[in-house]
Amino acid sequence: MMMRTNCVIIVLFLFFAHLYSSFSLRESASSLRLLAETFNYSSKTQNLAKFAIAEHNKRSKDNQLRLIRILSCAKVFNTKNSVTYGLELLAKDREGKTNKYFARVYQPNYIPSNSIYELQKFELVK
């Protein structure tokens, strides 16, 4: 009986250690998916993706993109009053080449109806 209890404790310890290590913060879409609540592609998700593309196009005069599809969108609560969203997008450039991009969008003072965002990161995924 004692050996069975020890095995259960060891298995639980290993499970929680693995779970804890899975939640380490990294700047990648895959870790955001682990940390985050993935939600359906609602109008909020569409607005986030359109904002990320529009903001990227404003900042980069050379590489104008057009949104093709949202591959994934996840949200991570950073603080009590703000949210960061991670998006994987497919976008087409001027030459017609479709690439995969990762965007991180921050929403300060989180209120569901608040549509004020900041683009923190936008990069080509290789």
mmCIF file with all atom_site columns, C-alpha atoms in Angstrom:
data_model
loop_
_atom_site.group_PDB
_atom_site.id
_atom_site.type_symbol
_atom_site.label_atom_id
_atom_site.label_alt_id
_atom_site.label_comp_id
_atom_site.label_asym_id
_atom_site.label_entity_id
_atom_site.label_seq_id
_atom_site.pdbx_PDB_ins_code
_atom_site.Cartn_x
_atom_site.Cartn_y
_atom_site.Cartn_z
_atom_site.occupancy
_atom_site.B_iso_or_equiv
_atom_site.pdbx_formal_charge
_atom_site.auth_seq_id
_atom_site.auth_comp_id
_atom_site.auth_asym_id
_atom_site.auth_atom_id
_atom_site.pdbx_PDB_model_num
ATOM 1   C CA . MET A 1 1   ? 0.000   0.000  0.000   1.00 0.00 ? 1   MET A CA 1
ATOM 2   C CA . MET A 1 2   ? 2.847   2.378  0.862   1.00 0.00 ? 2   MET A CA 1
ATOM 3   C CA . MET A 1 3   ? 4.590   1.703  -2.471  1.00 0.00 ? 3   MET A CA 1
ATOM 4   C CA . ARG A 1 4   ? 1.392   2.450  -4.414  1.00 0.00 ? 4   ARG A CA 1
ATOM 5   C CA . THR A 1 5   ? 0.998   5.778  -2.577  1.00 0.00 ? 5   THR A CA 1
ATOM 6   C CA . ASN A 1 6   ? 4.604   6.694  -3.354  1.00 0.00 ? 6   ASN A CA 1
ATOM 7   C CA . CYS A 1 7   ? 4.083   5.899  -7.054  1.00 0.00 ? 7   CYS A CA 1
ATOM 8   C CA . VAL A 1 8   ? 0.967   8.060  -7.175  1.00 0.00 ? 8   VAL A CA 1
ATOM 9   C CA . ILE A 1 9   ? 2.832   10.936 -5.512  1.00 0.00 ? 9   ILE A CA 1
ATOM 10  C CA . ILE A 1 10  ? 5.737   10.631 -7.955  1.00 0.00 ? 10  ILE A CA 1
ATOM 11  C CA . VAL A 1 11  ? 3.406   10.522 -10.972 1.00 0.00 ? 11  VAL A CA 1
ATOM 12  C CA . LEU A 1 12  ? 1.505   13.581 -9.711  1.00 0.00 ? 12  LEU A CA 1
ATOM 13  C CA . PHE A 1 13  ? 4.762   15.420 -9.081  1.00 0.00 ? 13  PHE A CA 1
ATOM 14  C CA . LEU A 1 14  ? 6.015   14.661 -12.604 1.00 0.00 ? 14  LEU A CA 1
ATOM 15  C CA . PHE A 1 15  ? 2.674   15.688 -14.110 1.00 0.00 ? 15  PHE A CA 1
ATOM 16  C CA . PHE A 1 16  ? 2.655   19.046 -12.313 1.00 0.00 ? 16  PHE A CA 1
ATOM 17  C CA . ALA A 1 17  ? 6.338   19.637 -13.119 1.00 0.00 ? 17  ALA A CA 1
ATOM 18  C CA . HIS A 1 18  ? 5.599   19.043 -16.807 1.00 0.00 ? 18  HIS A CA 1
ATOM 19  C CA . LEU A 1 19  ? 2.514   21.268 -16.629 1.00 0.00 ? 19  LEU A CA 1
ATOM 20  C CA . TYR A 1 20  ? 4.539   24.048 -14.963 1.00 0.00 ? 20  TYR A CA 1
ATOM 21  C CA . SER A 1 21  ? 7.312   23.830 -17.568 1.00 0.00 ? 21  SER A CA 1
ATOM 22  C CA . SER A 1 22  ? 4.720   24.010 -20.365 1.00 0.00 ? 22  SER A CA 1
ATOM 23  C CA . PHE A 1 23  ? 3.671   27.422 -19.112 1.00 0.00 ? 23  PHE A CA 1
ATOM 24  C CA . SER A 1 24  ? 7.044   29.115 -19.503 1.00 0.00 ? 24  SER A CA 1
ATOM 25  C CA . LEU A 1 25  ? 6.691   32.410 -21.362 1.00 0.00 ? 25  LEU A CA 1
ATOM 26  C CA . ARG A 1 26  ? 8.269   32.518 -24.820 1.00 0.00 ? 26  ARG A CA 1
ATOM 27  C CA . GLU A 1 27  ? 7.599   34.873 -27.681 1.00 0.00 ? 27  GLU A CA 1
ATOM 28  C CA . SER A 1 28  ? 6.157   32.442 -30.135 1.00 0.00 ? 28  SER A CA 1
ATOM 29  C CA . ALA A 1 29  ? 2.754   31.532 -31.392 1.00 0.00 ? 29  ALA A CA 1
ATOM 30  C CA . SER A 1 30  ? 3.011   27.950 -30.169 1.00 0.00 ? 30  SER A CA 1
ATOM 31  C CA . SER A 1 31  ? 3.585   28.953 -26.548 1.00 0.00 ? 31  SER A CA 1
ATOM 32  C CA . LEU A 1 32  ? 0.796   31.496 -26.760 1.00 0.00 ? 32  LEU A CA 1
ATOM 33  C CA . ARG A 1 33  ? -1.480  28.665 -27.826 1.00 0.00 ? 33  ARG A CA 1
ATOM 34  C CA . LEU A 1 34  ? -0.427  26.675 -24.733 1.00 0.00 ? 34  LEU A CA 1
ATOM 35  C CA . LEU A 1 35  ? -0.966  29.609 -22.401 1.00 0.00 ? 35  LEU A CA 1
ATOM 36  C CA . ALA A 1 36  ? -4.031  31.006 -23.956 1.00 0.00 ? 36  ALA A CA 1
ATOM 37  C CA . GLU A 1 37  ? -7.685  30.597 -24.350 1.00 0.00 ? 37  GLU A CA 1
ATOM 38  C CA . THR A 1 38  ? -8.183  29.983 -28.044 1.00 0.00 ? 38  THR A CA 1
ATOM 39  C CA . PHE A 1 39  ? -11.429 31.410 -29.217 1.00 0.00 ? 39  PHE A CA 1
ATOM 40  C CA . ASN A 1 40  ? -13.525 31.266 -32.363 1.00 0.00 ? 40  ASN A CA 1
ATOM 41  C CA . TYR A 1 41  ? -12.991 33.718 -35.174 1.00 0.00 ? 41  TYR A CA 1
ATOM 42  C CA . SER A 1 42  ? -15.552 36.275 -34.148 1.00 0.00 ? 42  SER A CA 1
ATOM 43  C CA . SER A 1 43  ? -15.788 39.862 -35.293 1.00 0.00 ? 43  SER A CA 1
ATOM 44  C CA . LYS A 1 44  ? -13.353 40.720 -32.455 1.00 0.00 ? 44  LYS A CA 1
ATOM 45  C CA . THR A 1 45  ? -10.782 38.360 -33.965 1.00 0.00 ? 45  THR A CA 1
ATOM 46  C CA . GLN A 1 46  ? -11.367 39.790 -37.424 1.00 0.00 ? 46  GLN A CA 1
ATOM 47  C CA . ASN A 1 47  ? -10.892 43.320 -36.040 1.00 0.00 ? 47  ASN A CA 1
ATOM 48  C CA . LEU A 1 48  ? -7.612  42.320 -34.346 1.00 0.00 ? 48  LEU A CA 1
ATOM 49  C CA . ALA A 1 49  ? -6.268  40.780 -37.568 1.00 0.00 ? 49  ALA A CA 1
ATOM 50  C CA . LYS A 1 50  ? -7.325  43.762 -39.698 1.00 0.00 ? 50  LYS A CA 1
ATOM 51  C CA . PHE A 1 51  ? -5.758  46.141 -37.164 1.00 0.00 ? 51  PHE A CA 1
ATOM 52  C CA . ALA A 1 52  ? -2.462  44.192 -37.166 1.00 0.00 ? 52  ALA A CA 1
ATOM 53  C CA . ILE A 1 53  ? -2.267  44.225 -40.983 1.00 0.00 ? 53  ILE A CA 1
ATOM 54  C CA . ALA A 1 54  ? -3.260  47.905 -41.241 1.00 0.00 ? 54  ALA A CA 1
ATOM 55  C CA . GLU A 1 55  ? -0.738  48.936 -38.589 1.00 0.00 ? 55  GLU A CA 1
ATOM 56  C CA . HIS A 1 56  ? 2.012   46.907 -40.256 1.00 0.00 ? 56  HIS A CA 1
ATOM 57  C CA . ASN A 1 57  ? 1.176   48.525 -43.611 1.00 0.00 ? 57  ASN A CA 1
ATOM 58  C CA . LYS A 1 58  ? 1.358   51.992 -41.986 1.00 0.00 ? 58  LYS A CA 1
ATOM 59  C CA . ARG A 1 59  ? 4.767   51.263 -40.492 1.00 0.00 ? 59  ARG A CA 1
ATOM 60  C CA . SER A 1 60  ? 6.207   49.526 -43.560 1.00 0.00 ? 60  SER A CA 1
ATOM 61  C CA . LYS A 1 61  ? 5.783   51.425 -46.799 1.00 0.00 ? 61  LYS A CA 1
ATOM 62  C CA . ASP A 1 62  ? 7.692   48.717 -48.726 1.00 0.00 ? 62  ASP A CA 1
ATOM 63  C CA . ASN A 1 63  ? 5.831   45.579 -47.743 1.00 0.00 ? 63  ASN A CA 1
ATOM 64  C CA . GLN A 1 64  ? 2.088   46.224 -48.095 1.00 0.00 ? 64  GLN A CA 1
ATOM 65  C CA . LEU A 1 65  ? 0.077   43.159 -47.078 1.00 0.00 ? 65  LEU A CA 1
ATOM 66  C CA . ARG A 1 66  ? -3.486  41.980 -47.608 1.00 0.00 ? 66  ARG A CA 1
ATOM 67  C CA . LEU A 1 67  ? -5.083  39.621 -45.083 1.00 0.00 ? 67  LEU A CA 1
ATOM 68  C CA . ILE A 1 68  ? -5.969  36.238 -46.551 1.00 0.00 ? 68  ILE A CA 1
ATOM 69  C CA . ARG A 1 69  ? -6.850  34.120 -43.521 1.00 0.00 ? 69  ARG A CA 1
ATOM 70  C CA . ILE A 1 70  ? -6.531  33.929 -39.735 1.00 0.00 ? 70  ILE A CA 1
ATOM 71  C CA . LEU A 1 71  ? -4.785  30.678 -38.799 1.00 0.00 ? 71  LEU A CA 1
ATOM 72  C CA . SER A 1 72  ? -5.019  31.071 -35.031 1.00 0.00 ? 72  SER A CA 1
ATOM 73  C CA . CYS A 1 73  ? -5.772  33.651 -32.407 1.00 0.00 ? 73  CYS A CA 1
ATOM 74  C CA . ALA A 1 74  ? -5.148  33.363 -28.686 1.00 0.00 ? 74  ALA A CA 1
ATOM 75  C CA . LYS A 1 75  ? -5.460  35.725 -25.777 1.00 0.00 ? 75  LYS A CA 1
ATOM 76  C CA . VAL A 1 76  ? -3.258  35.918 -22.703 1.00 0.00 ? 76  VAL A CA 1
ATOM 77  C CA . PHE A 1 77  ? -4.199  38.058 -19.755 1.00 0.00 ? 77  PHE A CA 1
ATOM 78  C CA . ASN A 1 78  ? -1.081  39.959 -18.716 1.00 0.00 ? 78  ASN A CA 1
ATOM 79  C CA . THR A 1 79  ? -2.567  42.015 -15.935 1.00 0.00 ? 79  THR A CA 1
ATOM 80  C CA . LYS A 1 80  ? -5.952  42.615 -14.459 1.00 0.00 ? 80  LYS A CA 1
ATOM 81  C CA . ASN A 1 81  ? -6.715  45.447 -16.885 1.00 0.00 ? 81  ASN A CA 1
ATOM 82  C CA . SER A 1 82  ? -4.955  44.529 -20.122 1.00 0.00 ? 82  SER A CA 1
ATOM 83  C CA . VAL A 1 83  ? -4.876  41.704 -22.648 1.00 0.00 ? 83  VAL A CA 1
ATOM 84  C CA . THR A 1 84  ? -2.323  40.599 -25.205 1.00 0.00 ? 84  THR A CA 1
ATOM 85  C CA . TYR A 1 85  ? -3.446  38.678 -28.280 1.00 0.00 ? 85  TYR A CA 1
ATOM 86  C CA . GLY A 1 86  ? -1.246  36.450 -30.424 1.00 0.00 ? 86  GLY A CA 1
ATOM 87  C CA . LEU A 1 87  ? -2.327  35.888 -34.015 1.00 0.00 ? 87  LEU A CA 1
ATOM 88  C CA . GLU A 1 88  ? -1.009  33.689 -36.811 1.00 0.00 ? 88  GLU A CA 1
ATOM 89  C CA . LEU A 1 89  ? -2.076  35.116 -40.151 1.00 0.00 ? 89  LEU A CA 1
ATOM 90  C CA . LEU A 1 90  ? -1.752  34.359 -43.826 1.00 0.00 ? 90  LEU A CA 1
ATOM 91  C CA . ALA A 1 91  ? -1.215  37.527 -45.859 1.00 0.00 ? 91  ALA A CA 1
ATOM 92  C CA . LYS A 1 92  ? -0.414  38.262 -49.471 1.00 0.00 ? 92  LYS A CA 1
ATOM 93  C CA . ASP A 1 93  ? 2.239   40.826 -50.454 1.00 0.00 ? 93  ASP A CA 1
ATOM 94  C CA . ARG A 1 94  ? 2.365   43.097 -53.530 1.00 0.00 ? 94  ARG A CA 1
ATOM 95  C CA . GLU A 1 95  ? 3.937   40.401 -55.694 1.00 0.00 ? 95  GLU A CA 1
ATOM 96  C CA . GLY A 1 96  ? 1.114   38.008 -54.843 1.00 0.00 ? 96  GLY A CA 1
ATOM 97  C CA . LYS A 1 97  ? 3.232   35.762 -52.598 1.00 0.00 ? 97  LYS A CA 1
ATOM 98  C CA . THR A 1 98  ? 1.371   34.402 -49.568 1.00 0.00 ? 98  THR A CA 1
ATOM 99  C CA . ASN A 1 99  ? 3.332   34.144 -46.306 1.00 0.00 ? 99  ASN A CA 1
ATOM 100 C CA . LYS A 1 100 ? 2.600   33.270 -42.707 1.00 0.00 ? 100 LYS A CA 1
ATOM 101 C CA . TYR A 1 101 ? 2.991   36.060 -40.111 1.00 0.00 ? 101 TYR A CA 1
ATOM 102 C CA . PHE A 1 102 ? 2.852   36.309 -36.332 1.00 0.00 ? 102 PHE A CA 1
ATOM 103 C CA . ALA A 1 103 ? 1.369   39.423 -34.750 1.00 0.00 ? 103 ALA A CA 1
ATOM 104 C CA . ARG A 1 104 ? 1.154   40.388 -31.097 1.00 0.00 ? 104 ARG A CA 1
ATOM 105 C CA . VAL A 1 105 ? -1.505  42.985 -30.314 1.00 0.00 ? 105 VAL A CA 1
ATOM 106 C CA . TYR A 1 106 ? -1.881  44.626 -26.912 1.00 0.00 ? 106 TYR A CA 1
ATOM 107 C CA . GLN A 1 107 ? -5.168  46.029 -25.611 1.00 0.00 ? 107 GLN A CA 1
ATOM 108 C CA . PRO A 1 108 ? -4.640  48.337 -22.610 1.00 0.00 ? 108 PRO A CA 1
ATOM 109 C CA . ASN A 1 109 ? -7.362  48.879 -20.023 1.00 0.00 ? 109 ASN A CA 1
ATOM 110 C CA . TYR A 1 110 ? -9.231  45.762 -21.046 1.00 0.00 ? 110 TYR A CA 1
ATOM 111 C CA . ILE A 1 111 ? -12.897 46.462 -21.650 1.00 0.00 ? 111 ILE A CA 1
ATOM 112 C CA . PRO A 1 112 ? -14.602 44.134 -24.157 1.00 0.00 ? 112 PRO A CA 1
ATOM 113 C CA . SER A 1 113 ? -16.014 47.038 -26.145 1.00 0.00 ? 113 SER A CA 1
ATOM 114 C CA . ASN A 1 114 ? -12.727 48.979 -26.123 1.00 0.00 ? 114 ASN A CA 1
ATOM 115 C CA . SER A 1 115 ? -11.193 48.919 -29.601 1.00 0.00 ? 115 SER A CA 1
ATOM 116 C CA . ILE A 1 116 ? -7.918  50.687 -28.798 1.00 0.00 ? 116 ILE A CA 1
ATOM 117 C CA . TYR A 1 117 ? -4.999  48.409 -29.686 1.00 0.00 ? 117 TYR A CA 1
ATOM 118 C CA . GLU A 1 118 ? -1.216  48.618 -29.956 1.00 0.00 ? 118 GLU A CA 1
ATOM 119 C CA . LEU A 1 119 ? 0.798   46.444 -32.338 1.00 0.00 ? 119 LEU A CA 1
ATOM 120 C CA . GLN A 1 120 ? 3.747   45.110 -30.332 1.00 0.00 ? 120 GLN A CA 1
ATOM 121 C CA . LYS A 1 121 ? 5.199   42.669 -32.826 1.00 0.00 ? 121 LYS A CA 1
ATOM 122 C CA . PHE A 1 122 ? 4.679   41.687 -36.457 1.00 0.00 ? 122 PHE A CA 1
ATOM 123 C CA . GLU A 1 123 ? 7.042   39.235 -38.077 1.00 0.00 ? 123 GLU A CA 1
ATOM 124 C CA . LEU A 1 124 ? 7.343   36.716 -40.871 1.00 0.00 ? 124 LEU A CA 1
ATOM 125 C CA . VAL A 1 125 ? 7.168   33.120 -39.641 1.00 0.00 ? 125 VAL A CA 1
ATOM 126 C CA . LYS A 1 126 ? 9.771   30.892 -41.303 1.00 0.00 ? 126 LYS A CA 1
#
